[in-house]
mmCIF file of C-alpha atoms in Angstrom:
data_model
loop_
_atom_site.group_PDB
_atom_site.id
_atom_site.type_symbol
_atom_site.label_atom_id
_atom_site.label_comp_id
_atom_site.label_asym_id
_atom_site.label_seq_id
_atom_site.Cartn_x
_atom_site.Cartn_y
_atom_site.Cartn_z
ATOM 1 C CA MET N 4 25.675 -10.615 14.841
ATOM 2 C CA ASN N 5 24.698 -14.037 13.523
ATOM 3 C CA THR N 6 22.816 -13.538 10.255
ATOM 4 C CA SER N 7 22.333 -17.179 9.333
ATOM 5 C CA VAL N 8 18.864 -18.598 8.738
ATOM 6 C CA ALA N 9 17.777 -20.812 11.579
ATOM 7 C CA GLN N 10 17.023 -24.363 10.474
ATOM 8 C CA THR N 11 14.044 -25.243 12.638
ATOM 9 C CA ASN N 12 10.854 -27.164 12.046
ATOM 10 C CA GLU N 13 8.197 -24.712 13.164
ATOM 11 C CA GLY N 14 4.462 -24.739 12.665
ATOM 12 C CA TRP N 15 2.529 -21.869 11.076
ATOM 13 C CA THR N 16 2.683 -18.479 12.784
ATOM 14 C CA GLY N 17 0.946 -15.278 11.723
ATOM 15 C CA GLN N 18 0.070 -11.690 12.442
ATOM 16 C CA LEU N 19 -2.763 -9.333 11.488
ATOM 17 C CA THR N 20 -2.574 -5.530 11.442
ATOM 18 C CA PRO N 21 -5.552 -3.259 10.793
ATOM 19 C CA TYR N 22 -4.249 0.272 10.357
ATOM 20 C CA LEU N 23 -5.180 3.896 9.739
ATOM 21 C CA TRP N 24 -3.530 5.757 6.879
ATOM 22 C CA GLY N 25 -3.578 9.553 7.158
ATOM 23 C CA ALA N 26 -2.868 9.919 3.459
ATOM 24 C CA GLY N 27 -2.787 12.898 1.165
ATOM 25 C CA ALA N 28 -3.030 12.427 -2.592
ATOM 26 C CA GLU N 29 -1.661 13.932 -5.768
ATOM 27 C CA GLY N 30 -2.430 12.780 -9.280
ATOM 28 C CA VAL N 31 -4.099 13.017 -12.656
ATOM 29 C CA LEU N 32 -7.135 11.035 -13.801
ATOM 30 C CA ARG N 33 -8.151 10.913 -17.491
ATOM 31 C CA PRO N 34 -11.074 8.534 -18.129
ATOM 32 C CA PHE N 35 -10.294 8.179 -21.861
ATOM 33 C CA ALA N 36 -8.510 9.940 -24.710
ATOM 34 C CA GLY N 37 -9.991 13.396 -25.247
ATOM 35 C CA ALA N 38 -11.810 13.405 -21.916
ATOM 36 C CA PRO N 39 -11.102 16.079 -19.284
ATOM 37 C CA SER N 40 -8.188 15.170 -17.009
ATOM 38 C CA LEU N 41 -8.901 15.818 -13.356
ATOM 39 C CA THR N 42 -5.827 17.050 -11.466
ATOM 40 C CA VAL N 43 -5.949 16.674 -7.697
ATOM 41 C CA SER N 44 -3.508 17.747 -4.985
ATOM 42 C CA LYS N 45 -4.947 17.361 -1.509
ATOM 43 C CA SER N 46 -3.674 17.075 2.032
ATOM 44 C CA PHE N 47 -5.046 14.499 4.451
ATOM 45 C CA SER N 48 -7.311 17.093 6.081
ATOM 46 C CA ASP N 49 -8.776 17.889 2.647
ATOM 47 C CA ILE N 50 -9.278 14.213 1.836
ATOM 48 C CA LEU N 51 -10.822 13.511 5.236
ATOM 49 C CA GLY N 52 -13.590 15.967 4.416
ATOM 50 C CA ASP N 53 -14.140 14.265 1.034
ATOM 51 C CA LEU N 54 -13.805 10.670 2.266
ATOM 52 C CA ASP N 55 -16.747 8.365 1.639
ATOM 53 C CA ALA N 56 -15.221 5.074 2.875
ATOM 54 C CA ALA N 57 -11.859 3.552 3.783
ATOM 55 C CA PHE N 58 -10.441 0.236 4.985
ATOM 56 C CA PHE N 59 -6.811 -0.895 5.404
ATOM 57 C CA ALA N 60 -5.309 -4.141 6.749
ATOM 58 C CA THR N 61 -2.186 -6.215 6.299
ATOM 59 C CA GLY N 62 -1.190 -9.706 7.396
ATOM 60 C CA LEU N 63 1.707 -12.126 7.344
ATOM 61 C CA ALA N 64 1.946 -15.914 7.765
ATOM 62 C CA ARG N 65 5.114 -18.001 8.044
ATOM 63 C CA LYS N 66 6.125 -21.637 8.284
ATOM 64 C CA ASN N 67 9.843 -22.191 8.826
ATOM 65 C CA GLN N 68 11.429 -19.825 6.267
ATOM 66 C CA PHE N 69 8.424 -19.700 3.886
ATOM 67 C CA VAL N 70 6.597 -16.342 4.124
ATOM 68 C CA LEU N 71 3.169 -15.262 2.851
ATOM 69 C CA LEU N 72 2.166 -11.579 2.913
ATOM 70 C CA GLY N 73 -1.120 -9.839 2.115
ATOM 71 C CA ASP N 74 -2.438 -6.274 2.161
ATOM 72 C CA ILE N 75 -5.900 -4.827 1.455
ATOM 73 C CA SER N 76 -6.441 -1.128 0.767
ATOM 74 C CA HIS N 77 -9.728 0.561 -0.131
ATOM 75 C CA SER N 78 -10.759 4.215 -0.254
ATOM 76 C CA SER N 79 -13.496 6.198 -1.934
ATOM 77 C CA THR N 80 -13.536 9.995 -2.204
ATOM 78 C CA SER N 81 -15.453 12.791 -3.890
ATOM 79 C CA SER N 82 -13.414 15.894 -4.599
ATOM 80 C CA ASP N 83 -12.896 19.110 -6.506
ATOM 81 C CA GLY N 84 -9.901 19.801 -8.747
ATOM 82 C CA SER N 85 -9.079 21.429 -12.033
ATOM 83 C CA ILE N 86 -8.619 20.680 -15.725
ATOM 84 C CA PRO N 87 -6.365 22.558 -18.153
ATOM 85 C CA PRO N 88 -6.182 25.540 -18.424
ATOM 86 C CA GLY N 89 -7.228 25.716 -14.788
ATOM 87 C CA LEU N 90 -11.015 25.411 -15.133
ATOM 88 C CA PRO N 91 -12.805 24.122 -12.031
ATOM 89 C CA ALA N 92 -13.678 20.425 -12.144
ATOM 90 C CA GLU N 93 -15.160 17.838 -9.861
ATOM 91 C CA GLY N 94 -15.023 14.083 -9.650
ATOM 92 C CA ASP N 95 -15.142 10.978 -7.543
ATOM 93 C CA PHE N 96 -12.586 8.250 -7.303
ATOM 94 C CA THR N 97 -12.567 4.742 -5.838
ATOM 95 C CA GLN N 98 -9.312 2.828 -5.465
ATOM 96 C CA SER N 99 -9.013 -0.700 -4.162
ATOM 97 C CA SER N 100 -5.890 -2.837 -4.160
ATOM 98 C CA VAL N 101 -5.048 -6.320 -2.932
ATOM 99 C CA THR N 102 -1.383 -7.285 -2.636
ATOM 100 C CA VAL N 103 -0.327 -10.932 -2.249
ATOM 101 C CA ALA N 104 3.300 -12.065 -2.143
ATOM 102 C CA ALA N 105 5.244 -15.181 -1.158
ATOM 103 C CA GLY N 106 8.918 -15.915 -0.664
ATOM 104 C CA GLN N 107 11.744 -16.751 1.676
ATOM 105 C CA ARG N 108 13.079 -15.498 4.993
ATOM 106 C CA VAL N 109 16.743 -15.224 4.051
ATOM 107 C CA VAL N 110 17.983 -13.829 7.385
ATOM 108 C CA ALA N 111 16.483 -14.886 10.720
ATOM 109 C CA ASN N 112 17.767 -14.232 14.220
ATOM 110 C CA ASP N 113 16.619 -12.420 17.361
ATOM 111 C CA ASP N 114 17.855 -9.046 16.146
ATOM 112 C CA LEU N 115 17.088 -9.083 12.417
ATOM 113 C CA THR N 116 14.865 -10.746 9.836
ATOM 114 C CA VAL N 117 14.973 -10.161 6.082
ATOM 115 C CA ASP N 118 12.273 -11.426 3.697
ATOM 116 C CA LEU N 119 12.516 -11.486 -0.112
ATOM 117 C CA LEU N 120 9.242 -12.121 -1.932
ATOM 118 C CA GLY N 121 7.497 -11.943 -5.290
ATOM 119 C CA GLY N 122 3.816 -11.479 -5.949
ATOM 120 C CA VAL N 123 1.047 -9.434 -7.525
ATOM 121 C CA ARG N 124 -1.019 -6.359 -6.753
ATOM 122 C CA TRP N 125 -4.580 -6.281 -8.110
ATOM 123 C CA TRP N 126 -6.056 -2.841 -8.682
ATOM 124 C CA HIS N 127 -9.618 -1.656 -9.096
ATOM 125 C CA VAL N 128 -9.880 1.977 -10.177
ATOM 126 C CA ASN N 129 -13.226 3.682 -10.776
ATOM 127 C CA GLY N 130 -13.204 7.391 -11.566
ATOM 128 C CA ARG N 131 -15.354 10.190 -12.912
ATOM 129 C CA ALA N 132 -14.336 13.693 -13.981
ATOM 130 C CA SER N 133 -16.536 16.585 -15.069
ATOM 131 C CA ALA N 134 -16.173 20.281 -15.848
ATOM 132 C CA PRO N 135 -19.642 21.877 -15.451
ATOM 133 C CA LEU N 136 -18.657 25.240 -16.962
ATOM 134 C CA VAL N 137 -17.793 23.654 -20.322
ATOM 135 C CA GLY N 138 -20.265 20.785 -20.172
ATOM 136 C CA LEU N 139 -17.676 17.973 -20.179
ATOM 137 C CA ALA N 140 -18.089 14.742 -18.242
ATOM 138 C CA ALA N 141 -16.544 11.284 -18.470
ATOM 139 C CA SER N 142 -16.026 8.181 -16.369
ATOM 140 C CA ALA N 143 -13.969 5.000 -16.486
ATOM 141 C CA LYS N 144 -13.529 1.736 -14.601
ATOM 142 C CA GLU N 145 -10.329 -0.290 -14.789
ATOM 143 C CA ASN N 146 -9.086 -3.538 -13.268
ATOM 144 C CA PHE N 147 -5.476 -4.608 -13.731
ATOM 145 C CA VAL N 148 -2.782 -6.724 -12.092
ATOM 146 C CA ASP N 149 0.846 -5.744 -11.481
ATOM 147 C CA PRO N 150 3.663 -8.195 -10.764
ATOM 148 C CA ILE N 151 5.821 -6.938 -7.885
ATOM 149 C CA LEU N 152 9.104 -7.696 -6.127
ATOM 150 C CA VAL N 153 9.117 -7.217 -2.353
ATOM 151 C CA GLY N 154 11.724 -6.686 0.363
ATOM 152 C CA ARG N 155 10.928 -6.588 4.078
ATOM 153 C CA VAL N 156 13.325 -5.949 6.985
ATOM 154 C CA ASN N 157 12.512 -6.191 10.704
ATOM 155 C CA LEU N 158 15.212 -4.862 13.062
ATOM 156 C CA ARG N 159 15.195 -5.059 16.870
ATOM 157 C CA LEU N 160 16.104 -1.709 18.432
ATOM 158 C CA SER N 161 15.537 -2.626 22.090
ATOM 159 C CA SER N 162 13.581 -5.064 24.232
ATOM 160 C CA ARG N 163 10.312 -3.362 23.242
ATOM 161 C CA TRP N 164 11.057 -1.402 20.069
ATOM 162 C CA ARG N 165 11.450 -2.747 16.517
ATOM 163 C CA LEU N 166 11.878 -1.032 13.146
ATOM 164 C CA LEU N 167 10.041 -2.441 10.121
ATOM 165 C CA ALA N 168 10.987 -1.337 6.592
ATOM 166 C CA TYR N 169 9.008 -2.496 3.548
ATOM 167 C CA GLY N 170 9.448 -1.800 -0.153
ATOM 168 C CA ASP N 171 8.054 -3.152 -3.401
ATOM 169 C CA PHE N 172 8.461 -2.355 -7.078
ATOM 170 C CA GLY N 173 6.573 -3.607 -10.113
ATOM 171 C CA GLY N 174 4.266 -2.990 -13.039
ATOM 172 C CA PHE N 175 6.871 -3.533 -15.753
ATOM 173 C CA ASP N 176 4.327 -2.447 -18.430
ATOM 174 C CA ILE N 177 2.325 -5.629 -17.744
ATOM 175 C CA GLY N 178 -0.447 -4.004 -15.701
ATOM 176 C CA SER N 179 0.640 -0.463 -15.010
ATOM 177 C CA LYS N 180 3.760 1.140 -16.400
ATOM 178 C CA THR N 181 5.247 1.409 -12.907
ATOM 179 C CA THR N 182 4.140 0.966 -9.336
ATOM 180 C CA TYR N 183 6.163 1.121 -6.154
ATOM 181 C CA GLN N 184 5.621 1.423 -2.444
ATOM 182 C CA LEU N 185 7.735 2.297 0.582
ATOM 183 C CA ALA N 186 6.767 2.043 4.245
ATOM 184 C CA VAL N 187 8.689 2.440 7.500
ATOM 185 C CA THR N 188 7.181 1.920 10.954
ATOM 186 C CA PHE N 189 8.387 1.902 14.549
ATOM 187 C CA ASN N 190 6.682 -0.855 16.541
ATOM 188 C CA TYR N 191 6.266 -0.897 20.320
ATOM 189 C CA GLY N 192 5.605 -4.196 22.083
ATOM 190 C CA LEU N 193 2.686 -4.046 24.479
ATOM 191 C CA GLY N 194 3.051 -7.712 25.400
ATOM 192 C CA ALA N 195 4.226 -11.015 23.994
ATOM 193 C CA ASN N 196 1.818 -10.926 21.053
ATOM 194 C CA THR N 197 0.642 -7.333 20.522
ATOM 195 C CA TYR N 198 2.267 -4.213 19.077
ATOM 196 C CA LEU N 199 1.376 -0.599 18.418
ATOM 197 C CA SER N 200 3.013 0.910 15.337
ATOM 198 C CA GLY N 201 3.462 4.300 13.739
ATOM 199 C CA GLY N 202 5.312 5.403 10.631
ATOM 200 C CA TYR N 203 5.002 6.595 7.061
ATOM 201 C CA ARG N 204 3.813 5.005 3.803
ATOM 202 C CA TYR N 205 4.135 6.098 0.165
ATOM 203 C CA LEU N 206 2.374 4.402 -2.776
ATOM 204 C CA PHE N 207 2.729 5.363 -6.463
ATOM 205 C CA VAL N 208 1.161 4.017 -9.662
ATOM 206 C CA ASP N 209 1.363 5.094 -13.303
ATOM 207 C CA TYR N 210 -1.267 3.373 -15.463
ATOM 208 C CA GLU N 211 -2.284 4.092 -19.053
ATOM 209 C CA ASP N 212 -4.255 1.963 -21.506
ATOM 210 C CA SER N 213 -6.249 2.940 -24.613
ATOM 211 C CA GLY N 214 -6.383 6.585 -23.564
ATOM 212 C CA THR N 215 -7.343 5.911 -19.943
ATOM 213 C CA LYS N 216 -4.694 7.289 -17.618
ATOM 214 C CA PHE N 217 -4.197 7.369 -13.884
ATOM 215 C CA GLU N 218 -0.932 8.606 -12.446
ATOM 216 C CA GLY N 219 -0.784 9.444 -8.803
ATOM 217 C CA SER N 220 0.642 8.938 -5.359
ATOM 218 C CA VAL N 221 -0.858 8.480 -1.925
ATOM 219 C CA SER N 222 1.322 9.173 1.105
ATOM 220 C CA GLY N 223 1.115 9.967 4.773
ATOM 221 C CA PRO N 224 1.480 8.670 8.335
ATOM 222 C CA ILE N 225 0.174 5.236 9.309
ATOM 223 C CA PHE N 226 -0.887 3.898 12.702
ATOM 224 C CA GLY N 227 -1.654 0.246 13.379
ATOM 225 C CA TYR N 228 -2.319 -2.451 15.958
ATOM 226 C CA THR N 229 -0.706 -5.863 15.416
ATOM 227 C CA TRP N 230 -1.861 -9.149 16.890
ATOM 228 C CA ARG N 231 0.542 -12.089 16.569
ATOM 229 C CA PHE N 232 -0.684 -15.689 16.798
#
């Protein structure tokens, strides 16, 4: 297999993928020091019943070996949980993130492409937790930015099937303590410029500042439609 980078003078190309994320969630939200911490562990079916709004989309643009990548994720839920020592609690949580990264296509041929990028992920977190039985309630709103390192591999499996693997890692105590994401999808070509995809995505963040803490993960199957142009 030839793994050299092709030296061509191409114009801009791109792709856009709106997708569904059947995600479950686990985590802890503490609005500030001394406030009740809401612990949540929910499957996708649980979250679907609590879901207020959701939107997910990703895109990629490339000119020669220069690559730009973007992803938008937004969800808002209202849910029940618990606070220590197991008292019932309730809360609502809104999470929005925008990931932007740029870098180089270091391997490019018909069978395999490999992209190495660096960028940032901007977070907006708005949460409320309350324990009616003990009369406690608190809320918090946080915005922060994480630097991230990104790797992306696209492998041809057959004339119609491709495997896409994506991973990023960041935070480094600049925004959050740690954040990372992994996603793998199988993509089926419907035509020259359209694909259907299905796979799995996992996203984790651990953020703490001045007593406000959010540590949690969102994971589950993803299904998308890609248009290349």
